[in-house]
PDB file of C-alpha atoms in Angstrom:
ATOM      1  CA  THR A   1    -158.714 -86.114-180.124  1.00  0.00           C
ATOM      2  CA  ILE A   2    -155.327 -85.054-181.447  1.00  0.00           C
ATOM      3  CA  ILE A   3    -152.371 -87.112-180.242  1.00  0.00           C
ATOM      4  CA  SER A   4    -148.984 -85.514-180.828  1.00  0.00           C
ATOM      5  CA  ASN A   5    -145.463 -85.234-179.500  1.00  0.00           C
ATOM      6  CA  GLY A   6    -146.052 -81.481-179.614  1.00  0.00           C
ATOM      7  CA  THR A   7    -143.150 -80.648-181.891  1.00  0.00           C
ATOM      8  CA  ILE A   8    -144.751 -79.214-185.062  1.00  0.00           C
ATOM      9  CA  GLY A   9    -147.779 -77.242-186.178  1.00  0.00           C
ATOM     10  CA  TRP A  10    -148.754 -75.609-182.888  1.00  0.00           C
ATOM     11  CA  ASP A  11    -149.664 -71.923-182.850  1.00  0.00           C
ATOM     12  CA  GLU A  12    -152.364 -69.806-181.220  1.00  0.00           C
ATOM     13  CA  ASP A  13    -154.670 -69.952-184.281  1.00  0.00           C
ATOM     14  CA  PHE A  14    -154.574 -73.742-184.369  1.00  0.00           C
ATOM     15  CA  ILE A  15    -155.169 -73.965-180.622  1.00  0.00           C
ATOM     16  CA  GLN A  16    -158.156 -71.595-180.869  1.00  0.00           C
ATOM     17  CA  LEU A  17    -159.615 -73.709-183.676  1.00  0.00           C
ATOM     18  CA  CYS A  18    -159.253 -76.832-181.512  1.00  0.00           C
ATOM     19  CA  GLN A  19    -160.904 -75.045-178.592  1.00  0.00           C
ATOM     20  CA  LYS A  20    -163.788 -73.891-180.780  1.00  0.00           C
ATOM     21  CA  LYS A  21    -164.377 -77.456-182.036  1.00  0.00           C
ATOM     22  CA  TRP A  22    -163.975 -79.016-178.545  1.00  0.00           C
ATOM     23  CA  VAL A  23    -161.002 -81.119-179.607  1.00  0.00           C
ATOM     24  CA  ASP A  24    -159.103 -82.902-176.859  1.00  0.00           C
ATOM     25  CA  ILE A  25    -155.323 -82.742-177.186  1.00  0.00           C
ATOM     26  CA  GLN A  26    -152.995 -85.417-175.881  1.00  0.00           C
ATOM     27  CA  ILE A  27    -149.261 -84.651-175.853  1.00  0.00           C
ATOM     28  CA  SER A  28    -146.801 -87.495-175.431  1.00  0.00           C
ATOM     29  CA  VAL A  29    -143.966 -86.555-173.105  1.00  0.00           C
ATOM     30  CA  ASP A  30    -142.384 -88.619-170.366  1.00  0.00           C
ATOM     31  CA  GLY A  31    -141.658 -85.806-167.929  1.00  0.00           C
ATOM     32  CA  ASN A  32    -138.601 -83.618-167.627  1.00  0.00           C
ATOM     33  CA  LEU A  33    -135.623 -83.408-170.027  1.00  0.00           C
ATOM     34  CA  LYS A  34    -133.792 -86.305-168.372  1.00  0.00           C
ATOM     35  CA  SER A  35    -136.793 -88.626-168.734  1.00  0.00           C
ATOM     36  CA  ASN A  36    -137.181 -87.723-172.418  1.00  0.00           C
ATOM     37  CA  SER A  37    -133.606 -88.501-173.382  1.00  0.00           C
ATOM     38  CA  HIS A  38    -134.754 -91.180-175.852  1.00  0.00           C
ATOM     39  CA  ARG A  39    -137.134 -88.807-177.696  1.00  0.00           C
ATOM     40  CA  LEU A  40    -134.827 -87.349-180.338  1.00  0.00           C
ATOM     41  CA  TYR A  41    -135.109 -85.831-183.782  1.00  0.00           C
ATOM     42  CA  HIS A  42    -133.357 -87.619-186.655  1.00  0.00           C
ATOM     43  CA  ASN A  43    -130.370 -85.302-186.196  1.00  0.00           C
ATOM     44  CA  GLY A  44    -129.965 -86.437-182.573  1.00  0.00           C
ATOM     45  CA  GLU A  45    -131.288 -83.214-181.003  1.00  0.00           C
ATOM     46  CA  PRO A  46    -133.795 -83.608-178.143  1.00  0.00           C
ATOM     47  CA  MET A  47    -137.498 -83.013-178.901  1.00  0.00           C
ATOM     48  CA  PHE A  48    -138.102 -81.936-175.322  1.00  0.00           C
ATOM     49  CA  PHE A  49    -137.654 -78.187-175.818  1.00  0.00           C
ATOM     50  CA  ASP A  50    -140.219 -78.001-178.651  1.00  0.00           C
ATOM     51  CA  THR A  51    -142.614 -80.226-176.720  1.00  0.00           C
ATOM     52  CA  TYR A  52    -142.171 -78.077-173.594  1.00  0.00           C
ATOM     53  CA  LYS A  53    -142.902 -74.921-175.594  1.00  0.00           C
ATOM     54  CA  THR A  54    -146.135 -76.509-176.851  1.00  0.00           C
ATOM     55  CA  LEU A  55    -147.098 -77.619-173.336  1.00  0.00           C
ATOM     56  CA  MET A  56    -146.661 -74.061-172.115  1.00  0.00           C
ATOM     57  CA  MET A  57    -148.986 -72.838-174.897  1.00  0.00           C
ATOM     58  CA  LEU A  58    -151.559 -75.519-174.025  1.00  0.00           C
ATOM     59  CA  LYS A  59    -151.402 -75.561-170.229  1.00  0.00           C
ATOM     60  CA  ASN A  60    -154.639 -73.562-169.884  1.00  0.00           C
ATOM     61  CA  TYR A  61    -156.405 -75.460-172.653  1.00  0.00           C
ATOM     62  CA  GLN A  62    -159.420 -77.278-171.224  1.00  0.00           C
ATOM     63  CA  GLY A  63    -158.891 -80.530-173.136  1.00  0.00           C
ATOM     64  CA  ILE A  64    -155.140 -81.011-172.564  1.00  0.00           C
ATOM     65  CA  MET A  65    -153.713 -84.276-171.279  1.00  0.00           C
ATOM     66  CA  VAL A  66    -150.207 -85.710-171.210  1.00  0.00           C
ATOM     67  CA  SER A  67    -149.377 -89.325-171.982  1.00  0.00           C
ATOM     68  CA  SER A  68    -146.254 -90.540-170.256  1.00  0.00           C
ATOM     69  CA  VAL A  69    -144.636 -93.827-171.247  1.00  0.00           C
ATOM     70  CA  VAL A  70    -143.270 -95.789-168.294  1.00  0.00           C
ATOM     71  CA  SER A  71    -139.993 -97.417-169.262  1.00  0.00           C
ATOM     72  CA  GLU A  72    -137.097 -98.878-167.313  1.00  0.00           C
ATOM     73  CA  ASP A  73    -135.285 -95.582-167.904  1.00  0.00           C
ATOM     74  CA  ASN A  74    -137.842 -93.462-166.051  1.00  0.00           C
ATOM     75  CA  ILE A  75    -139.502 -95.736-163.473  1.00  0.00           C
ATOM     76  CA  GLU A  76    -137.540 -94.137-160.631  1.00  0.00           C
ATOM     77  CA  ASN A  77    -138.654 -90.686-161.831  1.00  0.00           C
ATOM     78  CA  LEU A  78    -142.438 -91.165-162.135  1.00  0.00           C
ATOM     79  CA  TYR A  79    -143.174 -89.087-159.055  1.00  0.00           C
ATOM     80  CA  GLU A  80    -140.635 -86.426-160.059  1.00  0.00           C
ATOM     81  CA  ASN A  81    -142.075 -86.311-163.593  1.00  0.00           C
ATOM     82  CA  PHE A  82    -145.646 -86.133-162.303  1.00  0.00           C
ATOM     83  CA  CYS A  83    -144.695 -83.160-160.103  1.00  0.00           C
ATOM     84  CA  PHE A  84    -142.867 -81.480-163.004  1.00  0.00           C
ATOM     85  CA  LEU A  85    -145.897 -81.775-165.296  1.00  0.00           C
ATOM     86  CA  GLU A  86    -148.253 -80.688-162.504  1.00  0.00           C
ATOM     87  CA  LYS A  87    -146.050 -77.668-161.745  1.00  0.00           C
ATOM     88  CA  ILE A  88    -146.247 -76.420-165.337  1.00  0.00           C
ATOM     89  CA  GLY A  89    -150.043 -76.695-165.193  1.00  0.00           C
ATOM     90  CA  ILE A  90    -150.939 -80.007-166.846  1.00  0.00           C
ATOM     91  CA  PRO A  91    -154.232 -81.133-165.230  1.00  0.00           C
ATOM     92  CA  LYS A  92    -154.329 -84.756-166.461  1.00  0.00           C
ATOM     93  CA  ILE A  93    -151.366 -87.110-166.743  1.00  0.00           C
ATOM     94  CA  GLN A  94    -151.757 -90.644-168.042  1.00  0.00           C
ATOM     95  CA  PHE A  95    -149.137 -93.324-167.532  1.00  0.00           C
ATOM     96  CA  PHE A  96    -148.649 -96.132-170.043  1.00  0.00           C
ATOM     97  CA  LEU A  97    -146.334 -99.078-169.536  1.00  0.00           C
ATOM     98  CA  ASP A  98    -143.906 -99.780-172.381  1.00  0.00           C
ATOM     99  CA  ARG A  99    -145.052-103.401-172.623  1.00  0.00           C
ATOM    100  CA  ILE A 100    -142.759-104.129-175.554  1.00  0.00           C
ATOM    101  CA  ASN A 101    -139.474-103.264-173.847  1.00  0.00           C
ATOM    102  CA  VAL A 102    -140.217-103.650-170.132  1.00  0.00           C
ATOM    103  CA  LYS A 103    -140.223-107.137-168.684  1.00  0.00           C
ATOM    104  CA  ILE A 104    -142.414-107.060-165.591  1.00  0.00           C
ATOM    105  CA  THR A 105    -140.542-108.523-162.657  1.00  0.00           C
ATOM    106  CA  ASP A 106    -141.280-108.257-158.949  1.00  0.00           C
ATOM    107  CA  ASP A 107    -138.602-105.559-158.715  1.00  0.00           C
ATOM    108  CA  ILE A 108    -140.064-103.491-161.580  1.00  0.00           C
ATOM    109  CA  GLN A 109    -143.557-103.854-160.167  1.00  0.00           C
ATOM    110  CA  ASP A 110    -142.446-102.769-156.690  1.00  0.00           C
ATOM    111  CA  ARG A 111    -140.584 -99.748-158.086  1.00  0.00           C
ATOM    112  CA  ILE A 112    -143.637 -98.621-160.058  1.00  0.00           C
ATOM    113  CA  ILE A 113    -146.017 -99.112-157.145  1.00  0.00           C
ATOM    114  CA  ASN A 114    -143.675 -97.151-154.851  1.00  0.00           C
ATOM    115  CA  GLN A 115    -143.756 -94.252-157.312  1.00  0.00           C
ATOM    116  CA  PHE A 116    -147.591 -94.391-157.474  1.00  0.00           C
ATOM    117  CA  ILE A 117    -147.707 -94.350-153.671  1.00  0.00           C
ATOM    118  CA  LEU A 118    -145.588 -91.166-153.671  1.00  0.00           C
ATOM    119  CA  ILE A 119    -147.942 -89.614-156.242  1.00  0.00           C
ATOM    120  CA  GLY A 120    -150.951 -90.619-154.136  1.00  0.00           C
ATOM    121  CA  LYS A 121    -149.479 -89.095-150.982  1.00  0.00           C
ATOM    122  CA  HIS A 122    -148.646 -85.934-152.917  1.00  0.00           C
ATOM    123  CA  ILE A 123    -152.249 -85.605-154.118  1.00  0.00           C
ATOM    124  CA  CYS A 124    -153.609 -86.240-150.619  1.00  0.00           C
ATOM    125  CA  GLU A 125    -151.418 -83.430-149.258  1.00  0.00           C
ATOM    126  CA  LYS A 126    -152.700 -81.088-151.982  1.00  0.00           C
ATOM    127  CA  ILE A 127    -156.302 -82.027-151.161  1.00  0.00           C
ATOM    128  CA  LYS A 128    -155.719 -81.422-147.424  1.00  0.00           C
ATOM    129  CA  LYS A 129    -154.327 -77.973-148.214  1.00  0.00           C
ATOM    130  CA  LYS A 130    -157.146 -77.328-150.716  1.00  0.00           C
ATOM    131  CA  GLU A 131    -154.568 -76.740-153.442  1.00  0.00           C
ATOM    132  CA  LYS A 132    -154.985 -77.420-157.127  1.00  0.00           C
ATOM    133  CA  TYR A 133    -153.606 -80.806-158.156  1.00  0.00           C
ATOM    134  CA  SER A 134    -153.205 -82.899-161.277  1.00  0.00           C
ATOM    135  CA  ILE A 135    -155.007 -86.183-161.800  1.00  0.00           C
ATOM    136  CA  PRO A 136    -153.002 -89.302-162.647  1.00  0.00           C
ATOM    137  CA  LEU A 137    -155.065 -91.224-165.166  1.00  0.00           C
ATOM    138  CA  GLY A 138    -154.512 -94.870-165.933  1.00  0.00           C
ATOM    139  CA  THR A 139    -153.172 -95.831-162.513  1.00  0.00           C
ATOM    140  CA  HIS A 140    -156.063 -98.211-161.812  1.00  0.00           C
ATOM    141  CA  SER A 141    -155.830 -99.657-165.323  1.00  0.00           C
ATOM    142  CA  PHE A 142    -152.084 -99.991-164.912  1.00  0.00           C
ATOM    143  CA  LEU A 143    -152.442-101.971-161.694  1.00  0.00           C
ATOM    144  CA  LYS A 144    -155.205-104.093-163.280  1.00  0.00           C
ATOM    145  CA  PHE A 145    -152.817-104.874-166.152  1.00  0.00           C
ATOM    146  CA  LEU A 146    -150.240-106.124-163.667  1.00  0.00           C
ATOM    147  CA  GLU A 147    -152.919-108.282-162.051  1.00  0.00           C
ATOM    148  CA  TYR A 148    -154.008-109.626-165.460  1.00  0.00           C
ATOM    149  CA  GLU A 149    -150.412-110.513-166.238  1.00  0.00           C
ATOM    150  CA  GLY A 150    -150.354-112.593-163.061  1.00  0.00           C
ATOM    151  CA  TRP A 151    -148.435-110.215-160.814  1.00  0.00           C
ATOM    152  CA  ARG A 152    -149.577-109.503-157.308  1.00  0.00           C
ATOM    153  CA  TYR A 153    -150.754-106.142-156.156  1.00  0.00           C
ATOM    154  CA  GLU A 154    -151.724-105.971-152.536  1.00  0.00           C
ATOM    155  CA  LYS A 155    -153.200-102.667-151.510  1.00  0.00           C
ATOM    156  CA  PRO A 156    -151.325-101.401-148.452  1.00  0.00           C
ATOM    157  CA  LYS A 157    -153.575-101.234-145.393  1.00  0.00           C
ATOM    158  CA  ARG A 158    -152.700 -97.584-144.767  1.00  0.00           C
ATOM    159  CA  LEU A 159    -151.584 -96.230-148.109  1.00  0.00           C
ATOM    160  CA  PHE A 160    -151.894 -92.561-147.165  1.00  0.00           C
ATOM    161  CA  GLU A 161    -150.745 -92.001-143.610  1.00  0.00           C
TER     162      GLU A 161
END
């Protein structure tokens, strides 16, 4: 597995070599430009445009996955970011909680769960319409982490109405 922010070293030859060797590629991006505002080069320029270019090159690559860090800055945009990444063709999107900088409170937990509910409803609609959809990885693990940390997670009785 190659884990990268997708900013350097990506060209068609390298991608073909990875494909030939069955290498999985994981690109770290937190969604759209707004949600990546903290990912900057040393000169202060955003990395997003280079990362986006790489994602476009890799979107049909069988072993592509995106890692998205959940921070206080982008909690309200998880659903929007999931849809953005799905729209550009990313089949697997994994969410990771920034456990260093995010203090889990009831409010933070509720905001995250609400975003996951929106993602779940979105996927259910895609399934009903027999449309292609992305898979959110890590959601179960994420909720288990909250439980391990002592926070409640009560599954809604009718999550997908």
